[in-house]
Structures are given as C-alpha cells and as structure tokens.
Amino acid sequence: MIVAPSILSLDYGNTKEQMQVLEESNAEFIHFDVMDGHFVPNLSFGPDILKAYKKNMSKVMDVHLMVDDPKFMADIFIDAGADYITFHSEAVHEIANQVALIDHIHERGSKAGISIKPDTCVANILPVLSKVDLVLVMSVYPGFGGQSFIESSLDKIKELRKIIDDNHYDCLIEVDGGINLETGRMCTEAGVDILVAGSYTFKGDIKERVDTLWNLK
Ligand code: DX5
Ligand code: ZN
C-alpha cells in the first residue's frame, strides 16, 4: 500500500526531526494540504514549506489544493517541486476548464489529480477520469485533520475501482480523511491505492504507524 502522511498534523515544533523520520519510513508519498481560507475555512501553508521538504527528502510530493483558484496555485506549487497536483472538481466547474487545467499541469511536467468532496458523486468526474493520474476521494469534509471517516466513501472507492479497471485507465485512487488501521483496511478492501493519514501517522510512533498501513494488502 502507498502511504501518504499528511503533514498538516506534523508537530511543527519538531519539523526537522519528524522530516528525518518520515524520510526513513516506508511512506512513499508526502501529502501537502494547501488551504486558502476560502474554499475551506482554514489556512495552511505556502510553497516555501514544500521547497524545504523537496530539498531534504526523496519522497513523492503530493499536493492537494483546497483552494478557489487552483490554476493560479498549481503553477506556484509546481515551481516549488510538486510531483502531483490535485485540484477539486468543485472549484473548477466546467469540464472544459478541468481538462485545460489537467493539460496545463501535464505540460508543466507534473502529474494531475482530481478530487471530490463527500457530497460529490463519482459521476461528476467521469468525463476527466481517462486524463488524470490520480483521483482523490475525500472521506471527511475538507479543512481540518482529526475528523471521523465517512463510510459512504467506500462505495465511491469501489465504483471508481471498477470503472478504472474496466476501462484500463492509468489512474491511482487515493483516500483522504479519518484514515487509521481500521478504516485503512476497509479502504484497501474497497480497492484504494493510496492512504493519506494525518492524525494517525503523527499521534503515535511515526515509523510504526506508517508500517501498519504500508503492510495492508
Ligand atoms: C483534510 C485534509 C486531510 C487531513 C487528513 O482537509 O485534506 O489530508 O490532513 O487528516 P486526518 O488523517 O487526521 O483525517
Ligand atoms: Zn488532503
């Protein structure tokens, strides 16, 4: 299982030490929750934080844009070293504009992902599924770490797994919000490829917590 610790829950008083532990862990991705205070009622961090991780780590930098203007932010975070840029379908309303942004991210040399909030159906993103490298299913309402997993997300993961497999799309399924060993196992059984985990990773022994998810098959 690909594990993506969300650094939203990092202990910022011990950034350097925790960065080192993450680097030595079995986490393949590092997940960056970018919030603008408008798309979600919270603010997180800008590109300099990503630059610092990129400089010190060899992991895949996975940027989740929870912002009103993902086109503007995409370039800023690609310049800072993002490997994946995921934007919300709810922030880019027209399919043509979603396609244009996906193409733009690809032209800039990054991988592109699209995300759906808990109240958005899989059907809404079907038109772009063949074009993205990743689909992110939000299993909590975006904005804050430490919320409880919304179980209806499992049906979305199963639905996406079937569509992606039936059509041979080259697209990873990522789930984000309320992931721990129990919900991580349920998502694994539903067919997910990447588990994002914030609180679960950082509110315990980081390496051990990553390993429990990494070992899920
Ligand atoms: C929520 C973020 C998540 C969050 C997950 O808006 O997108 O990535 O950090 O945190 P936990 O794992 O604590 O639910
Ligand atoms: Zn996220």
Short mmCIF file of C-alpha atoms and ligand atoms in Angstrom, two decimals:
data_model
loop_
_atom_site.label_atom_id
_atom_site.label_comp_id
_atom_site.label_asym_id
_atom_site.label_seq_id
_atom_site.Cartn_x
_atom_site.Cartn_y
_atom_site.Cartn_z
CA MET A 1 0.00 0.00 0.00
CA ILE A 2 1.21 3.50 -0.80
CA VAL A 3 1.13 5.58 2.39
CA ALA A 4 0.95 9.39 2.23
CA PRO A 5 1.39 11.07 5.62
CA SER A 6 -0.38 14.45 5.68
CA ILE A 7 2.00 16.99 7.19
CA LEU A 8 -0.99 19.06 8.32
CA SER A 9 -0.76 17.04 11.54
CA LEU A 10 3.02 17.31 11.94
CA ASP A 11 4.40 18.66 15.22
CA TYR A 12 5.72 21.96 13.83
CA GLY A 13 7.98 22.44 16.83
CA ASN A 14 9.92 19.38 15.69
CA THR A 15 9.78 19.72 11.92
CA LYS A 16 13.36 18.77 11.12
CA GLU A 17 13.37 15.69 13.32
CA GLN A 18 10.00 14.47 12.00
CA MET A 19 11.08 15.12 8.42
CA GLN A 20 14.04 12.81 9.03
CA VAL A 21 11.82 10.09 10.50
CA LEU A 22 9.43 10.36 7.53
CA GLU A 23 12.33 10.15 5.10
CA GLU A 24 13.49 6.90 6.72
CA SER A 25 9.95 5.47 6.86
CA ASN A 26 8.14 3.34 4.30
CA ALA A 27 5.92 6.27 3.29
CA GLU A 28 6.20 6.67 -0.48
CA PHE A 29 4.34 9.99 -0.75
CA ILE A 30 4.22 13.12 1.44
CA HIS A 31 0.80 14.79 1.33
CA PHE A 32 0.54 18.62 1.42
CA ASP A 33 -2.85 20.09 2.26
CA VAL A 34 -2.93 23.58 0.79
CA MET A 35 -5.84 25.68 2.11
CA ASP A 36 -6.70 29.26 1.18
CA GLY A 37 -9.26 30.18 3.86
CA HIS A 38 -11.98 30.48 1.17
CA PHE A 39 -12.53 27.08 -0.41
CA VAL A 40 -12.23 25.67 3.11
CA PRO A 41 -12.47 27.56 6.42
CA ASN A 42 -8.81 27.06 7.30
CA LEU A 43 -5.38 28.28 6.20
CA SER A 44 -2.32 26.07 5.96
CA PHE A 45 0.94 26.79 4.14
CA GLY A 46 2.55 28.16 1.02
CA PRO A 47 5.18 26.90 -1.43
CA ASP A 48 8.26 27.56 0.73
CA ILE A 49 7.23 24.72 3.03
CA LEU A 50 7.13 22.34 0.07
CA LYS A 51 10.54 23.62 -1.10
CA ALA A 52 12.05 22.74 2.28
CA TYR A 53 10.72 19.17 2.09
CA LYS A 54 11.81 18.79 -1.52
CA LYS A 55 15.33 19.85 -0.57
CA ASN A 56 15.61 17.40 2.32
CA MET A 57 13.63 14.37 1.15
CA SER A 58 13.42 11.90 -1.71
CA LYS A 59 9.67 11.17 -1.46
CA VAL A 60 6.91 11.86 -3.97
CA MET A 61 5.48 15.31 -3.21
CA ASP A 62 1.69 15.03 -3.35
CA VAL A 63 -0.06 18.43 -3.28
CA HIS A 64 -3.79 18.62 -2.51
CA LEU A 65 -5.13 22.06 -3.41
CA MET A 66 -8.17 23.04 -1.35
CA VAL A 67 -8.36 26.49 -2.92
CA ASP A 68 -10.74 28.59 -5.02
CA ASP A 69 -8.16 29.28 -7.73
CA PRO A 70 -6.27 26.02 -8.41
CA LYS A 71 -4.92 27.26 -11.76
CA PHE A 72 -3.01 30.05 -10.01
CA MET A 73 -1.83 27.80 -7.17
CA ALA A 74 -0.88 24.89 -9.42
CA ASP A 75 1.94 26.85 -11.06
CA ILE A 76 3.23 28.10 -7.72
CA PHE A 77 3.42 24.59 -6.27
CA ILE A 78 4.83 23.04 -9.46
CA ASP A 79 7.62 25.64 -9.30
CA ALA A 80 8.20 24.58 -5.68
CA GLY A 81 8.63 20.91 -6.65
CA ALA A 82 5.21 19.20 -6.62
CA ASP A 83 5.16 15.78 -8.28
CA TYR A 84 1.35 15.53 -8.14
CA ILE A 85 -1.09 18.43 -8.20
CA THR A 86 -4.64 17.50 -7.23
CA PHE A 87 -7.43 20.06 -7.51
CA HIS A 88 -11.09 19.92 -6.50
CA SER A 89 -13.77 19.34 -9.13
CA GLU A 90 -15.97 21.67 -7.05
CA ALA A 91 -13.51 24.55 -7.61
CA VAL A 92 -13.43 24.22 -11.43
CA HIS A 93 -16.98 23.97 -12.67
CA GLU A 94 -16.78 23.46 -16.43
CA ILE A 95 -15.44 20.15 -17.73
CA ALA A 96 -13.55 22.06 -20.45
CA ASN A 97 -11.78 24.09 -17.75
CA GLN A 98 -10.94 20.93 -15.79
CA VAL A 99 -9.43 19.42 -18.96
CA ALA A 100 -7.48 22.62 -19.64
CA LEU A 101 -6.04 22.60 -16.12
CA ILE A 102 -5.12 18.90 -16.32
CA ASP A 103 -3.38 19.54 -19.67
CA HIS A 104 -1.59 22.56 -18.19
CA ILE A 105 -0.31 20.56 -15.19
CA HIS A 106 0.94 17.84 -17.55
CA GLU A 107 2.64 20.38 -19.83
CA ARG A 108 4.43 21.76 -16.77
CA GLY A 109 5.78 18.26 -16.06
CA SER A 110 3.67 17.24 -13.04
CA LYS A 111 1.05 14.56 -12.61
CA ALA A 112 -2.56 15.70 -12.28
CA GLY A 113 -5.27 14.61 -9.89
CA ILE A 114 -8.92 15.49 -9.34
CA SER A 115 -10.74 15.36 -6.03
CA ILE A 116 -14.35 15.03 -4.87
CA LYS A 117 -15.79 16.16 -1.55
CA PRO A 118 -18.06 13.80 0.41
CA ASP A 119 -21.25 15.21 -1.17
CA THR A 120 -20.00 15.00 -4.76
CA CYS A 121 -20.79 11.90 -6.85
CA VAL A 122 -18.26 9.91 -8.85
CA ALA A 123 -20.39 10.62 -11.95
CA ASN A 124 -19.30 14.27 -11.83
CA ILE A 125 -15.68 13.42 -12.60
CA LEU A 126 -16.20 10.59 -15.10
CA PRO A 127 -15.57 12.87 -18.11
CA VAL A 128 -11.98 13.53 -16.98
CA LEU A 129 -11.09 10.17 -15.45
CA SER A 130 -9.19 8.99 -18.53
CA LYS A 131 -6.97 12.09 -18.36
CA VAL A 132 -5.93 12.19 -14.69
CA ASP A 133 -3.17 10.25 -12.94
CA LEU A 134 -4.96 10.25 -9.60
CA VAL A 135 -8.44 10.57 -8.17
CA LEU A 136 -8.75 11.70 -4.56
CA VAL A 137 -11.84 10.66 -2.62
CA MET A 138 -12.34 12.93 0.40
CA SER A 139 -13.62 10.80 3.26
CA VAL A 140 -14.15 13.84 5.54
CA TYR A 141 -15.28 17.39 4.77
CA PRO A 142 -12.05 19.13 3.76
CA GLY A 143 -10.50 21.73 6.03
CA PHE A 144 -9.28 20.02 9.17
CA GLY A 145 -7.40 16.93 10.32
CA GLY A 146 -8.72 14.63 13.02
CA GLN A 147 -12.29 14.09 11.75
CA SER A 148 -14.12 10.74 11.56
CA PHE A 149 -14.15 8.69 8.37
CA ILE A 150 -17.39 8.91 6.35
CA GLU A 151 -18.32 5.32 5.45
CA SER A 152 -20.15 6.15 2.21
CA SER A 153 -16.67 6.89 0.77
CA LEU A 154 -16.18 3.11 0.50
CA ASP A 155 -18.90 2.86 -2.18
CA LYS A 156 -17.20 5.62 -4.17
CA ILE A 157 -13.86 3.80 -4.00
CA LYS A 158 -15.49 0.55 -5.17
CA GLU A 159 -17.26 2.37 -8.00
CA LEU A 160 -14.04 4.04 -9.12
CA ARG A 161 -12.05 0.79 -8.87
CA LYS A 162 -14.47 -0.93 -11.23
CA ILE A 163 -14.57 1.94 -13.76
CA ILE A 164 -10.78 2.32 -13.76
CA ASP A 165 -10.18 -1.43 -14.13
CA ASP A 166 -12.91 -1.97 -16.75
CA ASN A 167 -11.55 0.87 -18.89
CA HIS A 168 -7.84 0.18 -18.20
CA TYR A 169 -7.31 3.78 -17.07
CA ASP A 170 -3.88 4.61 -15.67
CA CYS A 171 -5.21 6.32 -12.54
CA LEU A 172 -4.48 5.82 -8.85
CA ILE A 173 -7.24 6.04 -6.24
CA GLU A 174 -6.34 7.99 -3.10
CA VAL A 175 -8.48 8.38 0.02
CA ASP A 176 -8.05 11.24 2.49
CA GLY A 177 -9.61 11.82 5.91
CA GLY A 178 -10.10 9.77 9.05
CA ILE A 179 -7.71 7.01 7.99
CA ASN A 180 -6.42 4.68 10.70
CA LEU A 181 -5.68 0.96 10.72
CA GLU A 182 -9.37 0.00 10.74
CA THR A 183 -10.61 2.45 8.08
CA GLY A 184 -7.41 1.93 6.10
CA ARG A 185 -8.19 -1.79 5.94
CA MET A 186 -11.74 -1.10 4.76
CA CYS A 187 -10.45 1.21 2.02
CA THR A 188 -7.85 -1.37 0.98
CA GLU A 189 -10.59 -3.97 0.59
CA ALA A 190 -12.62 -1.46 -1.45
CA GLY A 191 -9.68 -1.10 -3.87
CA VAL A 192 -7.79 2.05 -2.92
CA ASP A 193 -4.12 2.58 -3.97
CA ILE A 194 -3.01 5.40 -1.64
CA LEU A 195 -3.92 6.04 2.00
CA VAL A 196 -3.48 9.62 3.25
CA ALA A 197 -3.10 9.69 7.03
CA GLY A 198 -2.50 12.77 9.16
CA SER A 199 -3.53 12.30 12.79
CA TYR A 200 -2.97 8.56 12.73
CA THR A 201 0.62 8.99 11.50
CA PHE A 202 1.69 11.78 13.81
CA LYS A 203 -0.19 10.95 17.03
CA GLY A 204 1.96 7.90 17.61
CA ASP A 205 5.29 6.40 16.58
CA ILE A 206 5.54 7.69 13.01
CA LYS A 207 7.51 4.79 11.54
CA GLU A 208 5.35 2.15 13.22
CA ARG A 209 2.11 3.84 12.20
CA VAL A 210 3.26 4.13 8.58
CA ASP A 211 4.23 0.46 8.61
CA THR A 212 0.81 -0.70 9.82
CA LEU A 213 -0.79 0.95 6.76
CA TRP A 214 2.05 0.04 4.40
CA ASN A 215 1.56 -3.64 5.29
CA LEU A 216 -2.12 -3.60 4.22
CA LYS A 217 -2.74 -5.61 1.04
C1 DX5 B 1 -8.41 17.46 5.33
C2 DX5 B 1 -7.12 17.11 4.66
C3 DX5 B 1 -6.53 15.82 5.10
C4 DX5 B 1 -6.22 15.75 6.54
C5 DX5 B 1 -6.31 14.33 6.97
O1 DX5 B 1 -8.90 18.64 4.76
O2 DX5 B 1 -7.27 17.03 3.28
O3 DX5 B 1 -5.39 15.47 4.34
O4 DX5 B 1 -4.97 16.26 6.86
O5 DX5 B 1 -6.18 14.29 8.34
P1 DX5 B 1 -6.62 13.06 9.20
O6 DX5 B 1 -5.84 11.88 8.69
O7 DX5 B 1 -6.27 13.50 10.56
O8 DX5 B 1 -8.11 12.87 8.99
ZN ZN B 2 -5.52 16.16 1.79
#
